[in-house]
Coordinates of C-alpha atoms and ligand atoms in Angstrom, one line a residue:
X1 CA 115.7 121.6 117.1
X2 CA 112.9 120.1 114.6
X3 CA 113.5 120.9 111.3
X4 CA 109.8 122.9 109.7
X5 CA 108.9 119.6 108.0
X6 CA 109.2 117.7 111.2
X7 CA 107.3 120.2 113.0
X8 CA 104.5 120.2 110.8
X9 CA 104.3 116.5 110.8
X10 CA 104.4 116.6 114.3
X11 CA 101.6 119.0 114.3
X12 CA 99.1 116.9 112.3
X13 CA 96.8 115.8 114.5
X14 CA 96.4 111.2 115.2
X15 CA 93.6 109.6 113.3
X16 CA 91.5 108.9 116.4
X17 CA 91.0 112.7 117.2
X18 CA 90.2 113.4 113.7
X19 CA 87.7 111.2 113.1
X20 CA 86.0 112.8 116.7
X21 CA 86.0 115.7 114.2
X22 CA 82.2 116.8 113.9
X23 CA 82.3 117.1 110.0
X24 CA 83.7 113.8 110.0
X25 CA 82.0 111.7 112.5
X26 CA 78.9 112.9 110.4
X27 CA 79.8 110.8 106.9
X28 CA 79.3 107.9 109.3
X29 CA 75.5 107.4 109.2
X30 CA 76.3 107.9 105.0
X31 CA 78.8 105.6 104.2
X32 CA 79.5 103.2 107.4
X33 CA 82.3 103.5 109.9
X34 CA 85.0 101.2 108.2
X35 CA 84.3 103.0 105.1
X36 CA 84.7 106.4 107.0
X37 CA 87.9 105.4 108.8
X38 CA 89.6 103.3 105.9
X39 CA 89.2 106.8 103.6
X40 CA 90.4 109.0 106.6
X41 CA 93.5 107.1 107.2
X42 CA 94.3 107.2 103.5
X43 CA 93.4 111.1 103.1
X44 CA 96.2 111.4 106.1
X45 CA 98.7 109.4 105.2
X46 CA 98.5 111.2 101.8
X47 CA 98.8 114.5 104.2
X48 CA 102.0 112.8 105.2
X49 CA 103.1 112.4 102.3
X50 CA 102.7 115.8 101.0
X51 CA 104.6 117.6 103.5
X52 CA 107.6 114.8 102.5
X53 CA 107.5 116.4 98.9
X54 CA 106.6 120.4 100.0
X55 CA 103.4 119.9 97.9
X56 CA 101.3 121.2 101.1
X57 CA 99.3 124.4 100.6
X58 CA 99.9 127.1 103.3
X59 CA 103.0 125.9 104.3
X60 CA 102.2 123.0 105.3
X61 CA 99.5 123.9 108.4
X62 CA 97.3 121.2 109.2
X63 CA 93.6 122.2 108.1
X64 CA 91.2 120.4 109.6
X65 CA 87.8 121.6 107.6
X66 CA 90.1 120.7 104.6
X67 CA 90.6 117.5 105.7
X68 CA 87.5 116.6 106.5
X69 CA 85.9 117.9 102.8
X70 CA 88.5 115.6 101.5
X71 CA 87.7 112.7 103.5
X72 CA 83.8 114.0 101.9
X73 CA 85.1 113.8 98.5
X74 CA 86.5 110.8 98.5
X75 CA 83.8 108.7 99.8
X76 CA 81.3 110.7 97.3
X77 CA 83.4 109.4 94.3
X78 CA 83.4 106.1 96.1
X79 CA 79.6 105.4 96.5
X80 CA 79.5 106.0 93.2
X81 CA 77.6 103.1 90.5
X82 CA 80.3 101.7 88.5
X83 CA 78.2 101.0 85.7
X84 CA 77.0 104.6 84.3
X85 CA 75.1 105.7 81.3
X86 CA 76.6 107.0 78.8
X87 CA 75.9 108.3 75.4
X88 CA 76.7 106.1 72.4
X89 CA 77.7 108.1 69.4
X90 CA 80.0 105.3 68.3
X91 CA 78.0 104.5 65.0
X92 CA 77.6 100.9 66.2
X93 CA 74.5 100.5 67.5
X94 CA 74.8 96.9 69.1
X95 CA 78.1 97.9 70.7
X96 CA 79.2 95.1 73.1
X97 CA 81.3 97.2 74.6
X98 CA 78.7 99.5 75.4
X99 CA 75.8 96.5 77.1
X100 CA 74.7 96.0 73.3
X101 CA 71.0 96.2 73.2
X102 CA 69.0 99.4 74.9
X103 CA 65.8 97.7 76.2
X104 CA 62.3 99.0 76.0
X105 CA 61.1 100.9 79.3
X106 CA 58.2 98.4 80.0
X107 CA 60.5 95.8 80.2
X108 CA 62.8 97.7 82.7
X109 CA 59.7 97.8 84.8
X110 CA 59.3 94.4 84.4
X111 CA 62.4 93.4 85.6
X112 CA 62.0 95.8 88.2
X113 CA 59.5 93.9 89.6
X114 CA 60.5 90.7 89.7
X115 CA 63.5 91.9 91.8
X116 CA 61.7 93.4 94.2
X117 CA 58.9 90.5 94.9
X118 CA 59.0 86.8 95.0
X119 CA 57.6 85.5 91.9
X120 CA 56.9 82.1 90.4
X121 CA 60.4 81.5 88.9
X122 CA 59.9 77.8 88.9
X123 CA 56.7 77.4 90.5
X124 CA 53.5 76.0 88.7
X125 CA 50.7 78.1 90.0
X126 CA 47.5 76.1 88.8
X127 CA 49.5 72.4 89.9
X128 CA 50.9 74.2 93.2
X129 CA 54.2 72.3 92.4
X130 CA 57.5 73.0 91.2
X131 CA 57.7 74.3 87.9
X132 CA 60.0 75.0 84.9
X133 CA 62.0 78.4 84.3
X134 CA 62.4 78.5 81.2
X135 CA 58.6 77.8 80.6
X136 CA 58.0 81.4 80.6
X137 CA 59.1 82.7 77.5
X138 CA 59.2 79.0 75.9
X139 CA 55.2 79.7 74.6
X140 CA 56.3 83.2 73.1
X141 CA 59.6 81.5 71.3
X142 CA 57.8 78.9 70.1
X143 CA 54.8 80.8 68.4
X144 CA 57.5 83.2 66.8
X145 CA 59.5 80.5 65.7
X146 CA 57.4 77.7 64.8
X147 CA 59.6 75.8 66.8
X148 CA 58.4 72.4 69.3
X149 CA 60.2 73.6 72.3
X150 CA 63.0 76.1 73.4
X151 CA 65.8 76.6 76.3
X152 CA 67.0 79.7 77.5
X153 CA 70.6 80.0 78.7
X154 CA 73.1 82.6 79.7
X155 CA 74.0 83.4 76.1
X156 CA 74.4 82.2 72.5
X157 CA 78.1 81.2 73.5
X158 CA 76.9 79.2 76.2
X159 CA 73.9 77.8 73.8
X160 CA 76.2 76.5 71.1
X161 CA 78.2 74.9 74.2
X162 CA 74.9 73.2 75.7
X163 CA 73.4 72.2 72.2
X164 CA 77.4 70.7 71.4
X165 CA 77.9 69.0 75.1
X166 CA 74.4 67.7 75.1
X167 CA 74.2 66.0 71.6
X168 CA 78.0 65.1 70.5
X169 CA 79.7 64.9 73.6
X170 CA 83.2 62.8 72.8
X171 CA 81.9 62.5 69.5
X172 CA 82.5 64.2 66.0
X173 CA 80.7 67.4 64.3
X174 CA 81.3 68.4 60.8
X175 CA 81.7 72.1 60.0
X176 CA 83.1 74.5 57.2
X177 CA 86.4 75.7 57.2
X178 CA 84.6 79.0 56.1
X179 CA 82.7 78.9 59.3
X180 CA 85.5 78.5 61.8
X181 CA 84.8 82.1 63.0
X182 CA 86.0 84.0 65.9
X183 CA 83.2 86.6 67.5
X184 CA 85.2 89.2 69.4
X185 CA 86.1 88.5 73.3
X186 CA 87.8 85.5 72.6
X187 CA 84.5 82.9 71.3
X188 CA 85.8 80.9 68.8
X189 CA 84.2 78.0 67.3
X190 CA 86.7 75.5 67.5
X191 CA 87.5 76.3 70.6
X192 CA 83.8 76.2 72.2
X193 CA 83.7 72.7 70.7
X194 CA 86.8 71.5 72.2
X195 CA 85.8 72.7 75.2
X196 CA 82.0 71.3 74.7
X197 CA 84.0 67.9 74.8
X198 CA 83.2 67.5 70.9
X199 CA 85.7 66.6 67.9
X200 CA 86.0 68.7 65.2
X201 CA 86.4 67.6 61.7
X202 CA 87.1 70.3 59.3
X203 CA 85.6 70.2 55.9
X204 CA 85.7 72.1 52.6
X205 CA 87.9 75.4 52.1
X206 CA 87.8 78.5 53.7
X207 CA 86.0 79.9 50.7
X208 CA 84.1 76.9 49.0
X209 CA 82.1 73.7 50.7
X210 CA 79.9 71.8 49.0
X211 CA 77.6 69.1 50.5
X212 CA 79.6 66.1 49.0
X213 CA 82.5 67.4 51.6
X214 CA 79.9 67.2 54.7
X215 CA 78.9 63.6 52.9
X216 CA 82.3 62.4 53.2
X217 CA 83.5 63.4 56.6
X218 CA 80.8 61.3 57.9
X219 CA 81.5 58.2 60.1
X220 CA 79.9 55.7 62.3
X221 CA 81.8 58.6 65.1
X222 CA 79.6 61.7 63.7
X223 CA 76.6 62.7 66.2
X224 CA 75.5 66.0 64.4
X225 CA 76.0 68.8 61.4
X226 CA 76.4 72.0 62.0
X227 CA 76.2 75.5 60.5
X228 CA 77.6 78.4 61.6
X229 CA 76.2 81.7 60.7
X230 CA 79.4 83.6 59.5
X231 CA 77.7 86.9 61.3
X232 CA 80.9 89.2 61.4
X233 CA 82.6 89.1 57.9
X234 CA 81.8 88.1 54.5
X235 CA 83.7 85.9 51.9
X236 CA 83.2 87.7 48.1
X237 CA 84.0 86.0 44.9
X238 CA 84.4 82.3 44.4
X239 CA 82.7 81.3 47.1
X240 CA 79.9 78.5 47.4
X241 CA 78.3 76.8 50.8
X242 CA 76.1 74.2 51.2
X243 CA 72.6 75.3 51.6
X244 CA 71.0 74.8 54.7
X245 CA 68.0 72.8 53.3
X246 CA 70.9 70.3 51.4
X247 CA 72.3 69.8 54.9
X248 CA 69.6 69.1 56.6
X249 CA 68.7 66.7 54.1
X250 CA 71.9 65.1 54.5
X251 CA 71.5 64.9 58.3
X252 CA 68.0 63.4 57.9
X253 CA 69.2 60.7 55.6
X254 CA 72.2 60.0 58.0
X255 CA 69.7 60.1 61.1
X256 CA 71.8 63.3 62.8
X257 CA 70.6 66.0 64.0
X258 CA 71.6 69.8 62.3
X259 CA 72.3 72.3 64.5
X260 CA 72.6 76.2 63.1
X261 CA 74.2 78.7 65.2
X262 CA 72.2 82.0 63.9
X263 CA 74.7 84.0 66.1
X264 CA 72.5 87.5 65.7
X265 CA 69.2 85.8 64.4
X266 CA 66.0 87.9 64.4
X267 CA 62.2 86.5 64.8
X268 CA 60.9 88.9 62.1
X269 CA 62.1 89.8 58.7
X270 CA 63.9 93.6 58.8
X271 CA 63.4 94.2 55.5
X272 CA 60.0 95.7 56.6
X273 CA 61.7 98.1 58.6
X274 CA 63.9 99.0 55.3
X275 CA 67.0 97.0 56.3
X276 CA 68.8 94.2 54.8
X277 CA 67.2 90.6 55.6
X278 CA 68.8 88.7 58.4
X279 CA 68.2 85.2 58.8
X280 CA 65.1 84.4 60.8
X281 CA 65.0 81.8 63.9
X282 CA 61.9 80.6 61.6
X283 CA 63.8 80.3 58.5
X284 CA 66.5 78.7 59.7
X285 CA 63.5 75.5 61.4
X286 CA 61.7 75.7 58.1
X287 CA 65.0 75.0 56.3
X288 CA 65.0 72.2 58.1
X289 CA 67.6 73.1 61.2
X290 CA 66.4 70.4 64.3
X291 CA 68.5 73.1 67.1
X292 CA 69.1 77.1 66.4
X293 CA 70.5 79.6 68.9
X294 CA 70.8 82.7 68.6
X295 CA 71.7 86.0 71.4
X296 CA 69.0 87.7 73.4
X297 CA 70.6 90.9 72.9
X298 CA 71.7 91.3 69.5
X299 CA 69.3 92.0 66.7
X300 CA 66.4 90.6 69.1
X301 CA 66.8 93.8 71.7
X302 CA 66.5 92.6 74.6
X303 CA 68.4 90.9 77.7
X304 CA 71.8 88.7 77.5
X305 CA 70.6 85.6 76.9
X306 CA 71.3 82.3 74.8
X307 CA 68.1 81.4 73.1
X308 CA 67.8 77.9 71.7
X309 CA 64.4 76.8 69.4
X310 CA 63.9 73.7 67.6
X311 CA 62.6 70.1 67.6
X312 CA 61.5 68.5 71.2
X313 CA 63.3 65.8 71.5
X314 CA 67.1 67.4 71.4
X315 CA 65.5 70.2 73.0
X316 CA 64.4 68.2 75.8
X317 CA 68.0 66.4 76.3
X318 CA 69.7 70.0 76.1
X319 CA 66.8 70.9 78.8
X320 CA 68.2 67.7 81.1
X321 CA 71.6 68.6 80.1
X322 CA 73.3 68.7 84.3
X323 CA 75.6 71.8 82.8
X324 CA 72.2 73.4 82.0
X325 CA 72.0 74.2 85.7
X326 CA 75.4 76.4 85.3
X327 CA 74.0 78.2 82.2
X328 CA 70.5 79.1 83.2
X329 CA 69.1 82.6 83.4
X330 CA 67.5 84.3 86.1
X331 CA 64.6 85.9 86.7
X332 CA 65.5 89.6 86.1
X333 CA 66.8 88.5 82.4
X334 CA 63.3 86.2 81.9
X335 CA 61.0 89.4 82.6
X336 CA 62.6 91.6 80.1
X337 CA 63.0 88.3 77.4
X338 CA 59.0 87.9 78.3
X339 CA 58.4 92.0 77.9
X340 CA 60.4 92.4 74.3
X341 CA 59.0 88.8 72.9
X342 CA 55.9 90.2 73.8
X343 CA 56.2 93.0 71.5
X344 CA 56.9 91.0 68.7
X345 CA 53.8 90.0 68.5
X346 CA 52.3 93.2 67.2
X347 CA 54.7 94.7 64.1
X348 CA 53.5 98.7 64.8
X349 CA 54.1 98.5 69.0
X350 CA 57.7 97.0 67.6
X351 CA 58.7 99.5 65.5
X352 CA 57.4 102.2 68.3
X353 CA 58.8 100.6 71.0
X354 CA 61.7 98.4 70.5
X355 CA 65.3 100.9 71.0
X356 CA 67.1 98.5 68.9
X357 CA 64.7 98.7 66.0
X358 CA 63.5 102.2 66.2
X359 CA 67.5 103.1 66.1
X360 CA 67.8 101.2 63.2
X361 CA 65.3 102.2 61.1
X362 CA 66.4 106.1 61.4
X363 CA 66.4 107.5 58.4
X364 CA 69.3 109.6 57.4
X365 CA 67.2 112.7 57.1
X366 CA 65.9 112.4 60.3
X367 CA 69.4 112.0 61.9
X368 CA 71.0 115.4 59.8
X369 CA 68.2 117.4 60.2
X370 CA 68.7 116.5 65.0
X371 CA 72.7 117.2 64.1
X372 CA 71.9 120.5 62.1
X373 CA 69.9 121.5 65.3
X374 CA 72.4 120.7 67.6
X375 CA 75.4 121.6 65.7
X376 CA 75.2 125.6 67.0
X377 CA 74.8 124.4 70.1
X378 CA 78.0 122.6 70.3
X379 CA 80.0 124.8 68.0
X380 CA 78.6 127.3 71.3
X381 CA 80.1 125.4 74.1
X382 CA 83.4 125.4 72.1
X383 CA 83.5 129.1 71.9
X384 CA 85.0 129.2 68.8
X385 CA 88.0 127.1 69.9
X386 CA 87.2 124.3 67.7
X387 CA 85.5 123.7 64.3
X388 CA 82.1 121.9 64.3
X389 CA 80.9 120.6 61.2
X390 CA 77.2 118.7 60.2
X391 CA 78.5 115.8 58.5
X392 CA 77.4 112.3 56.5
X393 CA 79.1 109.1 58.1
X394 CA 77.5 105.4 58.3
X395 CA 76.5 103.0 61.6
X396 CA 76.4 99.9 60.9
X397 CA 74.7 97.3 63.1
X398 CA 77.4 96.3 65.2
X399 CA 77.8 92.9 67.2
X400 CA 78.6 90.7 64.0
X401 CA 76.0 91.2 62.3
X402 CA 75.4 92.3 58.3
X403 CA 79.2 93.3 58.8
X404 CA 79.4 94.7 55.3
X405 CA 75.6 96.5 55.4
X406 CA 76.3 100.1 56.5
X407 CA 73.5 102.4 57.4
X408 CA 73.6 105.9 56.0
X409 CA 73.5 108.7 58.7
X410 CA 74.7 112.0 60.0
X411 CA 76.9 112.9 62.8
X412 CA 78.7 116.1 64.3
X413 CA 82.7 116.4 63.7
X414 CA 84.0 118.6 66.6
X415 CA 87.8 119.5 65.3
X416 CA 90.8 121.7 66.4
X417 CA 91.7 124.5 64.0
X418 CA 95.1 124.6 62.7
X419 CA 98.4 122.1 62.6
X420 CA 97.7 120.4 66.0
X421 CA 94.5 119.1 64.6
X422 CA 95.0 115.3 64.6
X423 CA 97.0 115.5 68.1
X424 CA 94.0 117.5 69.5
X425 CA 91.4 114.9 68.2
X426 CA 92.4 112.3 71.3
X427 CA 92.1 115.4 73.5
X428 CA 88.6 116.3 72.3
X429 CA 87.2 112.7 72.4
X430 CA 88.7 112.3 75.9
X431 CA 86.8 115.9 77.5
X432 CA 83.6 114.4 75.8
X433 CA 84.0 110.9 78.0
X434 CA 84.8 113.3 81.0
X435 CA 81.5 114.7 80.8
X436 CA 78.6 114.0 83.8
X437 CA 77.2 111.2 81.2
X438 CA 80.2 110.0 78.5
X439 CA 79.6 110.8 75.2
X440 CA 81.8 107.9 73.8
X441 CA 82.0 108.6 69.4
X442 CA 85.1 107.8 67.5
X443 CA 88.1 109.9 66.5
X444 CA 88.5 109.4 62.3
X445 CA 90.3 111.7 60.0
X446 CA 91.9 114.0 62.7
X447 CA 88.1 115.0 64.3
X448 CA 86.2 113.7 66.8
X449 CA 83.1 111.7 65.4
X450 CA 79.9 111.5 66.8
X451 CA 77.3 109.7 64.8
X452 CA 73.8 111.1 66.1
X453 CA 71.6 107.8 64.9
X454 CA 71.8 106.1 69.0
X455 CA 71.4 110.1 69.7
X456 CA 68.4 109.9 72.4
X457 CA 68.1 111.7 75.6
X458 CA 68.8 115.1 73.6
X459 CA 67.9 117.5 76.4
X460 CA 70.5 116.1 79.2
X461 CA 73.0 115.7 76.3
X462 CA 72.6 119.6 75.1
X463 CA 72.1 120.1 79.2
X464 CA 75.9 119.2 79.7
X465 CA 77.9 120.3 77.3
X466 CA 78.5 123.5 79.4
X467 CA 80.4 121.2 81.7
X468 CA 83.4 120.5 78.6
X469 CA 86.7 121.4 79.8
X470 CA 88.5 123.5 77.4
X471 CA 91.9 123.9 78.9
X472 CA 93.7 121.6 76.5
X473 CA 92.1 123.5 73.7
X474 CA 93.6 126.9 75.1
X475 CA 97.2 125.8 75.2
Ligands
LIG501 C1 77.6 86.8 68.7 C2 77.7 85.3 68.3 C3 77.9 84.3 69.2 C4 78.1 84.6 70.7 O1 76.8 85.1 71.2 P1 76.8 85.8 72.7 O2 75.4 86.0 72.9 O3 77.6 87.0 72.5 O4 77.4 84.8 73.6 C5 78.0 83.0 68.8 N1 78.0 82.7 67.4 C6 77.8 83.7 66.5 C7 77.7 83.3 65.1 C8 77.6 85.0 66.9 O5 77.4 86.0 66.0

């Protein structure tokens, strides 16, 4: 005699009849075959499994219509993008995290483009011969800059690598203990220059350097300066740094070249848009810099991308640099660089059209008066299980830069009532990323946090909260 379990397993039917199954042979033309027969074999031995542990429902019968919708299921979840939108209520509005910059819909189509069609990538149209890829957006760069020349390379890590390999390979750079920063996911300064083949010779303190300390650390050995844009934290009291202007007028004397990683950088001045100044690509030249980079999609707003500006000749020998040729863009991330830089031509299209910018410039009371509208709407959706409150809370810019300038704004705290407050926070902030499109914010003082300021999309956002799952809330 079989015992039930054995029955039952016996019963199930072998993979080869159920994948003659109707329902099943018809996810085929969807999702391929192997796709099809690699999920079915998993979805049975699962079935297997079950019985093993009692878990089955109806006793354990075999149901084939169940069996396939499973099978369906799975393969849905499968086909599914791994990238998704999602909403960033984080306060950081360059979150790397999150892809950093939110680019401008013309350039999506752009790049759209370009990917569908061949296009000119290297390819001089009015020679007929091979052309140069980075000659697309090197015009643009160097009318916003007022540089002689410019590169474009994977981004500003890989920049500061280039403009290191190319002009002090086995040779030794200067630089300010006070710049030896590390940029989150693991770029660190000293560690791109070993790694650019250059020496590093430390000079100064961590909070003073003065240009006599640059003077004396150079040898017949030194083949540049350089200055680092401390982007992601700021030294306070008694501090000093050698100006930009004394250093290049060091490097001039010396014959080096000075080469100022900007880190964010910006190509116009955002104190017109009511924020605090950011070094500009153009200061940093005029200050007498011979090679800047800076990060396509930082401050700038558009693709990841390492931008480098600055006189022609070192920007020629980056250019020729045979590691160049591992760095360099390609053409999806050229046509959005081309479609942002061209807005920065025109200040009003900019502030209209640029995410990055337009998110920046929010003002608070613009932001409170979108959370008071919503608020009723989500204190809805909770029905009553949870406290949600209109309240003040600060974004700041995010991706190292003005680390210690925080925007003022609004956002909606979403909170459990009672003595399991703080525990419930997690729980809230985890049925918000669960939703159709995440709604990532932050959990802070035992509520969950979302800062409206990156708040667009509004519709799908109110659209979905009917979807929140409540059940933790209940127990
Ligand atoms: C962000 C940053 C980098 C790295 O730029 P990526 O574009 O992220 O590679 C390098 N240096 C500084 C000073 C930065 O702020």
């Amino acid at each position: 005699m079989l015992n039930p379990e054995a029955a039952a397993r016996r019963a199930i039917p072998a993979l080869d009849r159920l994948l003659k199954l109707p329902a099943v042979e018809s996810l085929v033309s969807r999702y391929g075959r192997p796709a099809v027969t690699d999920t079915a074999r998993e979805v049975l031995a699962e079935v297997r499994e079950a019985l093993g542990t009692g878990r089955t429902p109806d006793g354990g019968a075999f149901d084939e219509s169940r069996f396939a919708g499973a099978c369906a299921a799975r393969l849905e979840r499968e086909a599914q993008p791994s990238l998704r939108p999602v909403f960033n209520l984080t306060g950081t509005v360059l979150h790397t995290n999150l892809g950093r910059a939110v680019m401008p819909e013309h350039a999506a189509r752009a790049v759209m483009t370009v990917m569908t069609r061949p296009v000119n990538l290297e390819f001089d149209l009015a020679g007929g011969e091979r052309g140069e890829r980075d000659s697309h957006i090197e015009r643009r760069l160097t009318r916003l800059t007022g540089a002689e020349a410019a590169v474009v390379v994977n981004n500003n890590a890989a920049a500061v690598y280039l403009a290191l390999n190319t002009l002090a390979l086995r040779r030794e750079v200067p630089v300010s203990r006070g710049e030896l920063i590390e940029i989150g996911g693991a770029f660190r300064i000293p560690d791109i220059m070993a790694r650019a083949g250059v020496k590093m010779v430390e000079v100064g303190t961590t909070n003073r350097t003065h240009l006599k300390d640059y003077a004396g650390a150079i040898t017949a050995r030194t083949a540049a300066l350089m200055k680092v844009h401390t982007s992601n934290y700021a030294i306070q009291g008694f501090t000093a740094a050698a100006s930009e202007q004394d250093l290049a007028e060091l490097a001039r004397e010396r014959g080096l070249p000075l080469i100022t990683d900007l880190g964010s950088g910006m190509l116009v001045g955002l104190e017109d848009y009511g924020l605090p100044h950011e070094r500009t690509a153009r200061e940093a030249l005029a200050a007498g810099a011979d090679v800047v980079t800076f990060s396509g999609d930082k401050l700038l707003g558009a693709a990841q991308a390492g931008l480098i500006v600055g006189r022609r000749e070192p920007i020629e020998r980056i250019r020729r640099n045979p590691m160049k040729r591992a760095l360099r863009v390609d053409k999806m991330t050229l046509a959005a660089l081309d479609a942002v830089l061209a807005l920065y031509a025109n200040p009003e299209r900019l502030r209209r059209e640029l995410p990055t910018l337009r998110l920046l410039a929010r003002p608070r009371e613009e932001i409170e008066a979108q959370a008071r509208r919503l608020a009723p709407t989500l204190a809805a959706a909770f029905h009553g299980k949870a406290d949600v409150a209109v309240v003040p809370c600060t974004s700041q810019i995010g991706s190292g830069s003005l680390p210690v300038d925080l925007l003022p704004s609004a956002g909606i705290a979403v909170s459990a009532h009672g003595k399991r407050r703080g525990a419930l926070a997690g729980l809230i902030s985890a049925a918000f990323r669960a939703l159709p499109v995440p709604v990532i914010g932050r959990v802070k003082d035992g509520a969950f946090l979302m800062d409206l300021r990156c708040l667009e999309h509004e519709d799908e956002f109110l659209a979905q909260l009917a979807h929140i799952d409540l059940k933790e809330l209940h127990a």
